[in-house]
Coordinates of N, CA and C and ligand atoms in Angstrom, one line a residue:
M282 N 12.9 11.1 -22.3 CA 13.8 10.1 -21.6 C 14.1 9.0 -22.6
T283 N 15.3 8.5 -22.7 CA 15.6 7.4 -23.6 C 15.0 6.1 -22.9
M284 N 14.9 5.0 -23.7 CA 14.4 3.7 -23.2 C 15.4 3.3 -22.1
Q285 N 16.8 3.5 -22.4 CA 17.8 3.1 -21.4 C 17.6 3.8 -20.1
G286 N 17.4 5.2 -20.2 CA 17.2 6.0 -19.0 C 15.9 5.6 -18.3
L287 N 14.9 5.2 -19.1 CA 13.6 4.8 -18.4 C 13.8 3.5 -17.6
S288 N 14.5 2.5 -18.3 CA 14.6 1.3 -17.6 C 15.5 1.4 -16.4
T289 N 16.5 2.3 -16.4 CA 17.4 2.6 -15.3 C 16.6 3.1 -14.2
S290 N 15.6 4.1 -14.5 CA 14.9 4.7 -13.4 C 13.9 3.7 -12.8
V291 N 13.4 2.8 -13.6 CA 12.5 1.8 -13.0 C 13.3 0.9 -12.0
L292 N 14.5 0.5 -12.4 CA 15.3 -0.4 -11.5 C 15.7 0.4 -10.3
N293 N 16.0 1.7 -10.5 CA 16.3 2.6 -9.3 C 15.1 2.6 -8.3
A294 N 13.9 2.8 -8.8 CA 12.8 2.8 -7.9 C 12.6 1.4 -7.3
I295 N 12.7 0.3 -8.0 CA 12.6 -1.0 -7.4 C 13.6 -1.2 -6.3
Y296 N 14.8 -0.8 -6.5 CA 15.8 -1.1 -5.5 C 15.8 -0.1 -4.3
H297 N 15.3 1.1 -4.5 CA 15.4 2.1 -3.5 C 14.1 2.4 -2.8
R298 N 12.9 1.9 -3.3 CA 11.7 2.1 -2.5 C 11.8 1.4 -1.2
R299 N 11.4 2.1 -0.1 CA 11.3 1.5 1.2 C 10.0 1.9 1.8
S300 N 9.5 1.1 2.8 CA 8.3 1.5 3.5 C 8.7 2.7 4.4
I301 N 7.9 3.8 4.3 CA 8.2 5.0 5.1 C 7.2 5.1 6.3
R302 N 7.7 5.4 7.4 CA 6.9 5.4 8.6 C 7.0 6.7 9.4
A303 N 7.4 7.8 8.7 CA 7.5 9.1 9.4 C 7.3 10.1 8.3
Y304 N 6.3 11.0 8.4 CA 5.9 11.9 7.4 C 5.9 13.3 7.7
A305 N 6.3 14.2 6.8 CA 6.2 15.6 7.0 C 4.7 16.1 6.8
A306 N 4.5 17.3 7.3 CA 3.1 17.8 7.3 C 2.6 18.1 5.8
R307 N 3.5 18.3 4.9 CA 3.1 18.7 3.5 C 2.1 17.7 2.9
E308 N 1.0 18.3 2.4 CA -0.1 17.5 1.8 C 0.3 17.1 0.4
V309 N -0.2 15.9 0.0 CA -0.1 15.4 -1.4 C -1.2 16.1 -2.2
D310 N -0.8 16.9 -3.3 CA -1.8 17.7 -4.0 C -2.5 16.8 -5.0
E311 N -3.6 17.4 -5.5 CA -4.5 16.7 -6.4 C -3.8 16.2 -7.7
D312 N -3.0 17.0 -8.3 CA -2.3 16.6 -9.5 C -1.4 15.3 -9.2
T313 N -0.7 15.4 -8.1 CA 0.2 14.2 -7.7 C -0.7 13.0 -7.5
L314 N -1.8 13.2 -6.8 CA -2.7 12.0 -6.5 C -3.1 11.4 -7.9
Q315 N -3.5 12.2 -8.8 CA -4.0 11.7 -10.1 C -2.9 10.9 -10.8
Q316 N -1.7 11.4 -10.7 CA -0.6 10.7 -11.3 C -0.3 9.4 -10.7
L317 N -0.5 9.3 -9.4 CA -0.3 8.0 -8.7 C -1.4 7.0 -9.1
L318 N -2.6 7.5 -9.2 CA -3.7 6.6 -9.6 C -3.6 6.1 -11.0
K319 N -3.1 7.0 -11.9 CA -2.9 6.7 -13.3 C -1.8 5.6 -13.4
A320 N -0.8 5.7 -12.6 CA 0.3 4.7 -12.6 C -0.2 3.4 -12.1
A321 N -1.1 3.5 -11.0 CA -1.6 2.2 -10.4 C -2.4 1.4 -11.5
V322 N -3.2 2.1 -12.3 CA -4.1 1.4 -13.3 C -3.3 0.9 -14.5
Q323 N -2.0 1.2 -14.6 CA -1.2 0.6 -15.7 C -0.8 -0.8 -15.4
A324 N -1.1 -1.3 -14.2 CA -0.7 -2.7 -13.8 C -1.3 -3.7 -14.7
P325 N -0.6 -4.9 -14.8 CA -1.2 -6.0 -15.5 C -2.6 -6.4 -14.8
T326 N -3.5 -6.8 -15.6 CA -4.8 -7.2 -15.0 C -5.4 -8.4 -15.7
A327 N -5.7 -9.4 -15.0 CA -6.2 -10.7 -15.5 C -7.4 -10.5 -16.4
R328 N -7.4 -11.1 -17.6 CA -8.5 -10.9 -18.5 C -8.9 -9.5 -18.8
H329 N -8.0 -8.6 -18.6 CA -8.2 -7.2 -18.8 C -9.4 -6.7 -18.0
A330 N -9.6 -7.2 -16.8 CA -10.8 -6.9 -16.0 C -10.8 -5.5 -15.4
E331 N -9.6 -5.0 -15.1 CA -9.5 -3.7 -14.4 C -10.5 -3.6 -13.3
P332 N -10.4 -4.5 -12.3 CA -11.4 -4.6 -11.3 C -11.2 -3.6 -10.1
W333 N -10.2 -2.7 -10.2 CA -9.9 -1.8 -9.1 C -10.7 -0.6 -9.1
A334 N -10.8 0.0 -7.9 CA -11.4 1.3 -7.6 C -10.7 1.8 -6.4
F335 N -10.8 3.1 -6.2 CA -9.9 3.7 -5.2 C -10.8 4.6 -4.3
V336 N -10.4 4.6 -3.0 CA -10.9 5.5 -2.0 C -9.7 6.3 -1.5
V337 N -9.7 7.6 -1.6 CA -8.6 8.5 -1.2 C -9.1 9.2 0.1
I338 N -8.4 9.1 1.2 CA -8.8 9.8 2.4 C -7.6 10.8 2.8
Q339 N -8.0 12.1 2.8 CA -7.1 13.1 3.2 C -7.7 14.0 4.3
D340 N -8.0 13.3 5.4 CA -8.8 14.0 6.5 C -8.2 13.4 7.8
A341 N -7.4 14.2 8.5 CA -6.6 13.7 9.6 C -7.5 13.1 10.7
A342 N -8.7 13.8 10.9 CA -9.6 13.3 12.0 C -10.1 11.9 11.6
L343 N -10.5 11.8 10.3 CA -11.0 10.5 9.9 C -9.9 9.4 10.0
L344 N -8.7 9.8 9.6 CA -7.6 8.8 9.6 C -7.4 8.3 11.0
E345 N -7.4 9.3 12.0 CA -7.2 8.9 13.4 C -8.4 8.0 13.8
H346 N -9.6 8.3 13.4 CA -10.7 7.4 13.8 C -10.5 6.0 13.2
I347 N -10.1 5.9 12.0 CA -9.9 4.6 11.3 C -8.8 3.8 12.1
S348 N -7.7 4.6 12.5 CA -6.6 4.0 13.2 C -7.1 3.5 14.6
D349 N -7.9 4.3 15.3 CA -8.4 3.8 16.6 C -9.3 2.6 16.5
I350 N -10.2 2.6 15.5 CA -11.1 1.4 15.3 C -10.3 0.2 15.0
T351 N -9.3 0.4 14.1 CA -8.4 -0.8 13.7 C -7.7 -1.3 14.9
K352 N -7.1 -0.4 15.7 CA -6.3 -0.8 16.9 C -7.2 -1.6 17.9
A353 N -8.4 -1.1 18.1 CA -9.3 -1.8 19.0 C -9.6 -3.2 18.5
G354 N -9.8 -3.4 17.2 CA -10.0 -4.8 16.7 C -8.7 -5.6 16.8
L355 N -7.6 -5.0 16.6 CA -6.3 -5.7 16.7 C -6.0 -6.1 18.1
L356 N -6.4 -5.2 19.0 CA -6.2 -5.5 20.4 C -7.0 -6.7 20.9
R357 N -8.3 -6.8 20.4 CA -9.2 -7.9 20.7 C -8.5 -9.2 20.2
R358 N -7.9 -9.2 19.1 CA -7.4 -10.4 18.5 C -5.9 -10.7 19.0
A359 N -5.3 -9.8 19.7 CA -3.9 -9.9 20.0 C -3.7 -10.6 21.4
E360 N -4.8 -11.1 21.9 CA -4.7 -11.7 23.3 C -3.5 -12.6 23.4
G361 N -2.7 -12.4 24.4 CA -1.6 -13.3 24.7 C -0.3 -12.8 24.0
D362 N -0.4 -11.9 23.0 CA 0.8 -11.4 22.2 C 1.2 -10.1 22.9
A363 N 2.1 -10.2 23.8 CA 2.5 -9.0 24.6 C 3.0 -7.9 23.8
N364 N 3.7 -8.2 22.8 CA 4.3 -7.2 21.9 C 3.2 -6.4 21.2
A365 N 2.3 -7.2 20.5 CA 1.2 -6.5 19.8 C 0.3 -5.7 20.8
L366 N 0.1 -6.3 22.0 CA -0.8 -5.6 22.9 C -0.2 -4.3 23.3
G367 N 1.2 -4.3 23.5 CA 1.9 -3.1 23.9 C 1.8 -2.0 22.8
V368 N 2.0 -2.4 21.5 CA 1.9 -1.4 20.4 C 0.5 -0.9 20.2
F369 N -0.5 -1.8 20.1 CA -1.8 -1.3 19.8 C -2.5 -0.6 20.9
A370 N -2.1 -0.9 22.1 CA -2.7 -0.2 23.3 C -2.2 1.2 23.5
A371 N -1.1 1.6 22.9 CA -0.5 2.9 23.1 C -1.4 3.9 22.4
P372 N -2.0 4.9 23.1 CA -2.9 5.8 22.5 C -2.2 6.7 21.5
E373 N -0.9 7.0 21.6 CA -0.2 7.8 20.6 C 0.1 7.1 19.3
F374 N 0.0 5.8 19.3 CA 0.3 5.1 18.1 C -0.8 5.2 17.0
N375 N -0.4 5.7 15.9 CA -1.3 5.9 14.8 C -0.9 4.9 13.7
I376 N -1.8 4.0 13.4 CA -1.3 2.9 12.4 C -0.9 3.4 11.1
F377 N -1.3 4.7 10.8 CA -0.9 5.3 9.5 C 0.3 6.2 9.7
Y378 N 0.9 6.2 10.8 CA 2.1 7.0 11.1 C 1.9 8.4 10.7
D379 N 0.7 9.0 11.0 CA 0.4 10.4 10.7 C 0.6 10.8 9.3
A380 N 0.6 9.9 8.4 CA 0.6 10.3 6.9 C -0.7 11.0 6.6
G381 N -0.6 12.0 5.7 CA -1.8 12.8 5.4 C -2.7 12.1 4.4
T382 N -2.3 11.1 3.7 CA -3.0 10.5 2.6 C -3.1 9.0 2.8
L383 N -4.3 8.4 2.7 CA -4.5 7.0 2.7 C -5.2 6.7 1.4
I384 N -4.7 5.7 0.6 CA -5.3 5.3 -0.6 C -5.7 3.8 -0.4
L385 N -7.0 3.6 -0.5 CA -7.5 2.2 -0.4 C -7.7 1.7 -1.9
I386 N -7.0 0.6 -2.2 CA -7.1 0.0 -3.5 C -8.1 -1.1 -3.3
C387 N -9.3 -0.9 -3.9 CA -10.4 -1.8 -3.7 C -10.6 -2.6 -5.0
G388 N -11.2 -3.8 -4.9 CA -11.4 -4.6 -6.1 C -12.8 -5.1 -6.1
R389 N -13.3 -5.2 -7.4 CA -14.7 -5.6 -7.6 C -14.8 -7.1 -7.1
T390 N -15.6 -7.3 -6.1 CA -15.7 -8.7 -5.5 C -16.2 -9.6 -6.6
Q391 N -15.7 -10.9 -6.6 CA -16.1 -11.9 -7.5 C -15.3 -11.9 -8.8
T392 N -14.4 -10.9 -9.0 CA -13.6 -10.9 -10.3 C -12.5 -11.9 -10.1
P393 N -12.2 -12.8 -11.1 CA -11.1 -13.7 -10.9 C -9.8 -12.9 -10.8
F394 N -8.9 -13.4 -9.9 CA -7.5 -12.7 -9.7 C -7.6 -11.3 -9.2
V395 N -8.8 -10.9 -8.6 CA -8.9 -9.5 -8.2 C -7.8 -9.1 -7.2
A396 N -7.5 -10.0 -6.3 CA -6.5 -9.6 -5.3 C -5.1 -9.4 -6.0
A397 N -4.8 -10.2 -6.9 CA -3.5 -10.1 -7.6 C -3.5 -8.7 -8.4
D398 N -4.6 -8.4 -9.1 CA -4.6 -7.2 -9.8 C -4.4 -6.0 -8.9
C399 N -5.1 -6.0 -7.7 CA -5.0 -4.9 -6.8 C -3.6 -4.7 -6.2
W400 N -3.0 -5.8 -5.9 CA -1.6 -5.7 -5.3 C -0.6 -5.3 -6.4
L401 N -0.8 -5.7 -7.6 CA 0.1 -5.2 -8.7 C -0.1 -3.7 -8.8
A402 N -1.4 -3.3 -8.8 CA -1.6 -1.8 -8.8 C -1.0 -1.1 -7.6
A403 N -1.0 -1.7 -6.5 CA -0.4 -1.1 -5.3 C 1.1 -1.0 -5.5
E404 N 1.8 -2.0 -6.0 CA 3.2 -1.9 -6.2 C 3.5 -0.8 -7.3
N405 N 2.7 -0.7 -8.3 CA 2.9 0.4 -9.3 C 2.8 1.7 -8.6
L406 N 1.8 1.9 -7.8 CA 1.5 3.1 -7.1 C 2.7 3.5 -6.2
M407 N 3.2 2.5 -5.5 CA 4.3 2.8 -4.6 C 5.6 3.1 -5.3
L408 N 5.9 2.4 -6.5 CA 7.1 2.8 -7.2 C 6.9 4.1 -7.9
A409 N 5.7 4.5 -8.3 CA 5.5 5.8 -8.9 C 5.7 6.9 -7.8
A410 N 5.2 6.6 -6.6 CA 5.4 7.5 -5.5 C 6.9 7.7 -5.2
H411 N 7.6 6.7 -5.2 CA 9.1 6.8 -5.0 C 9.7 7.7 -6.0
A412 N 9.3 7.5 -7.3 CA 9.9 8.2 -8.4 C 9.5 9.7 -8.2
M413 N 8.4 10.0 -7.5 CA 8.0 11.4 -7.3 C 8.4 12.0 -5.9
D414 N 9.4 11.3 -5.3 CA 10.0 11.7 -4.0 C 9.0 11.6 -2.9
L415 N 8.0 10.8 -3.1 CA 7.0 10.5 -2.0 C 7.4 9.2 -1.3
G416 N 7.0 9.1 -0.1 CA 7.1 7.8 0.6 C 5.8 7.1 0.7
S417 N 5.8 5.8 0.9 CA 4.6 5.0 1.0 C 4.8 3.8 1.9
C418 N 3.7 3.3 2.3 CA 3.8 2.0 3.1 C 2.4 1.3 3.0
V419 N 2.4 0.0 2.8 CA 1.2 -0.8 2.9 C 0.8 -0.9 4.4
I420 N -0.5 -0.7 4.7 CA -1.0 -0.9 6.0 C -2.0 -2.0 6.0
G421 N -1.4 -3.2 5.9 CA -2.3 -4.4 5.9 C -3.1 -4.6 7.1
S422 N -2.6 -4.1 8.3 CA -3.3 -4.4 9.5 C -4.7 -3.7 9.5
A423 N -4.9 -2.8 8.6 CA -6.2 -2.1 8.6 C -7.3 -2.9 7.7
V424 N -6.8 -3.9 7.0 CA -7.7 -4.5 6.0 C -9.0 -5.1 6.7
D425 N -8.9 -5.8 7.8 CA -10.1 -6.4 8.4 C -11.1 -5.4 8.8
A426 N -10.6 -4.3 9.5 CA -11.5 -3.3 10.0 C -12.1 -2.5 8.8
L427 N -11.3 -2.3 7.7 CA -11.9 -1.6 6.6 C -13.0 -2.3 5.9
N428 N -12.8 -3.7 5.8 CA -13.8 -4.5 5.2 C -14.9 -4.9 6.2
G429 N -14.7 -4.5 7.5 CA -15.7 -4.9 8.5 C -16.4 -3.7 9.0
E430 N -16.2 -3.3 10.2 CA -17.0 -2.2 10.9 C -16.9 -0.9 10.2
L431 N -15.8 -0.6 9.4 CA -15.6 0.7 8.8 C -16.2 0.8 7.4
K432 N -16.5 -0.3 6.8 CA -16.9 -0.4 5.4 C -18.0 0.5 5.0
E433 N -19.1 0.4 5.7 CA -20.3 1.1 5.5 C -20.1 2.6 5.7
E434 N -19.4 2.9 6.8 CA -19.1 4.3 7.2 C -18.3 5.0 6.1
L435 N -17.5 4.3 5.4 CA -16.6 4.9 4.4 C -17.4 4.9 3.0
G436 N -18.5 4.3 3.0 CA -19.3 4.3 1.8 C -18.8 3.4 0.7
I437 N -18.1 2.3 1.2 CA -17.7 1.3 0.2 C -18.8 0.2 0.1
T438 N -19.3 0.1 -1.1 CA -20.4 -0.7 -1.4 C -20.0 -2.2 -1.4
A439 N -21.0 -3.1 -1.2 CA -20.8 -4.5 -1.0 C -20.1 -5.1 -2.2
D440 N -20.2 -4.5 -3.4 CA -19.6 -5.1 -4.6 C -18.0 -4.8 -4.7
F441 N -17.5 -4.1 -3.6 CA -16.1 -3.9 -3.6 C -15.5 -4.4 -2.3
T442 N -14.2 -4.9 -2.4 CA -13.5 -5.3 -1.2 C -12.2 -4.5 -1.1
V443 N -11.8 -4.1 0.1 CA -10.5 -3.4 0.2 C -9.4 -4.4 0.2
H444 N -8.5 -4.3 -0.7 CA -7.3 -5.2 -0.8 C -6.1 -4.6 -0.2
A445 N -5.7 -3.4 -0.7 CA -4.4 -2.8 -0.4 C -4.6 -1.4 0.1
P446 N -4.5 -1.2 1.4 CA -4.5 0.2 2.0 C -3.0 0.7 1.9
V447 N -2.8 1.8 1.3 CA -1.4 2.3 1.1 C -1.4 3.8 1.6
I448 N -0.5 4.1 2.5 CA -0.3 5.5 2.9 C 0.7 6.1 2.0
V449 N 0.6 7.4 1.8 CA 1.5 8.2 0.9 C 1.7 9.5 1.6
G450 N 2.9 10.0 1.4 CA 3.2 11.4 1.9 C 4.7 11.7 1.7
Y451 N 5.1 12.9 2.1 CA 6.5 13.3 1.9 C 7.3 12.8 3.2
P452 N 8.3 12.0 2.9 CA 9.1 11.5 4.1 C 9.6 12.6 5.0
R453 N 9.6 12.3 6.3 CA 10.2 13.2 7.2 C 11.6 12.8 7.5
E454 N 12.0 11.6 7.3 CA 13.3 11.1 7.5 C 13.7 10.1 6.5
E455 N 15.0 9.8 6.5 CA 15.5 8.8 5.6 C 14.9 7.4 5.9
A456 N 14.7 6.6 4.9 CA 14.1 5.3 5.2 C 15.2 4.4 5.8
T457 N 14.8 3.5 6.7 CA 15.7 2.5 7.2 C 16.0 1.5 6.1
T458 N 17.2 0.8 6.2 CA 17.5 -0.2 5.2 C 16.6 -1.4 5.4
S459 N 16.4 -2.2 4.4 CA 15.5 -3.4 4.5 C 16.1 -4.4 3.6
P460 N 17.2 -5.1 4.0 CA 17.9 -6.0 3.1 C 17.0 -7.2 2.8
R461 N 17.3 -7.8 1.7 CA 16.6 -9.1 1.3 C 17.6 -10.2 1.2
K462 N 17.1 -11.4 1.4 CA 17.9 -12.6 1.2 C 18.1 -12.8 -0.3
P463 N 19.1 -13.5 -0.7 CA 19.2 -13.8 -2.2 C 18.0 -14.6 -2.6
P464 N 17.6 -14.5 -3.9 CA 16.4 -15.3 -4.3 C 16.7 -16.8 -4.1
L465 N 15.7 -17.5 -3.6 CA 15.8 -18.9 -3.4 C 15.3 -19.6 -4.7
L466 N 16.3 -20.1 -5.4 CA 16.0 -20.7 -6.7 C 15.8 -22.2 -6.5
L467 N 14.6 -22.7 -6.5 CA 14.4 -24.1 -6.2 C 14.9 -25.0 -7.4
K468 N 14.7 -24.5 -8.6 CA 15.2 -25.3 -9.7 C 15.4 -24.3 -10.9
H469 N 16.3 -24.6 -11.8 CA 16.5 -23.9 -13.0 C 16.6 -25.0 -14.1
I470 N 15.5 -25.2 -14.7 CA 15.4 -26.4 -15.6 C 15.7 -25.9 -17.1
K471 N 16.7 -26.5 -17.6 CA 17.0 -26.1 -19.0 C 16.9 -27.3 -19.9
A472 N 16.8 -27.1 -21.2 CA 16.7 -28.2 -22.1 C 18.1 -28.9 -22.1
A473 N 18.1 -30.2 -22.3 CA 19.3 -30.9 -22.4 C 20.2 -30.3 -23.5
G474 N 21.5 -30.1 -23.1 CA 22.4 -29.6 -24.1 C 22.5 -28.1 -24.2
A475 N 21.6 -27.4 -23.5 CA 21.6 -25.9 -23.5 C 22.8 -25.4 -22.6
A476 N 23.3 -24.3 -22.9 CA 24.5 -23.7 -22.2 C 24.0 -23.2 -20.8
Ligands
FMN679 C1 0.7 -7.2 2.6 C2 1.5 -6.2 3.4 C3 1.0 -5.7 4.6 C4 1.8 -4.8 5.3 N1 1.3 -4.3 6.5 C5 2.0 -3.3 7.2 C6 1.4 -2.7 8.3 O1 0.3 -3.0 8.7 N2 2.1 -1.8 9.0 C7 3.4 -1.5 8.6 O2 4.0 -0.6 9.2 N3 4.0 -2.0 7.5 C8 3.3 -3.0 6.8 N4 3.8 -3.5 5.6 C9 5.2 -3.1 5.2 C10 6.2 -4.2 5.4 O3 6.5 -4.3 6.8 C11 7.5 -3.9 4.6 O4 7.2 -3.9 3.3 C12 8.6 -4.9 4.9 O5 9.1 -4.8 6.2 C13 9.8 -4.7 3.9 O6 10.3 -3.4 4.0 P1 10.4 -2.4 2.8 O7 9.0 -2.2 2.3 O8 10.9 -1.1 3.4 O9 11.2 -3.0 1.8 C14 3.1 -4.4 4.9 C15 3.6 -5.0 3.7 C16 2.8 -5.8 2.9 C17 3.3 -6.3 1.6

């Protein structure tokens, strides 16, 4: 691929990636997973710390269990929020939208800028997924439970914190549009006399 073609495909992924919330049964295979993780670790990383580590879960029963525990925690905290109560109380609602693959991007606790590094890795992973015809979605609602009651059960040691849970899978339907406001430019400061 030429450099021009490469940059066009990067822009294409940036503009067309959307959060996907309906997945086909087709499993993400090992080779594809490895490509996603390799793309994730190309992200910029402060002081070249590379503080990330990954947990990959491809077990429908475990994903449902994580969803149920998360929903119970969210319900406890959603007191008074009728909308949230309605969504999280529905037994059929799976916070992972029945995706077959959940990737937890974890960061080594105490590393400076660890959250930034992990989220940059997450965006890389999601853009790579889009380029490979996969859908993805961040599931931030699971972070508290993953770092709380589920952490030990998942074998995540104390020296790591889950930052970015991302589901991945083959989309079952077209993504809905998700328009953005124009960038809010607070200032554009130029040197005096510059064009
Ligand atoms: C930090 C973070 C947490 C998110 N958590 C959830 C979530 O728990 N569940 C969900 O369905 N989407 C979640 N999303 C996806 C956003 O809703 C989505 O990115 C936003 O609506 C813009 O849509 P787009 O990704 O299709 O452009 C999260 C996104 C981010 C960045």
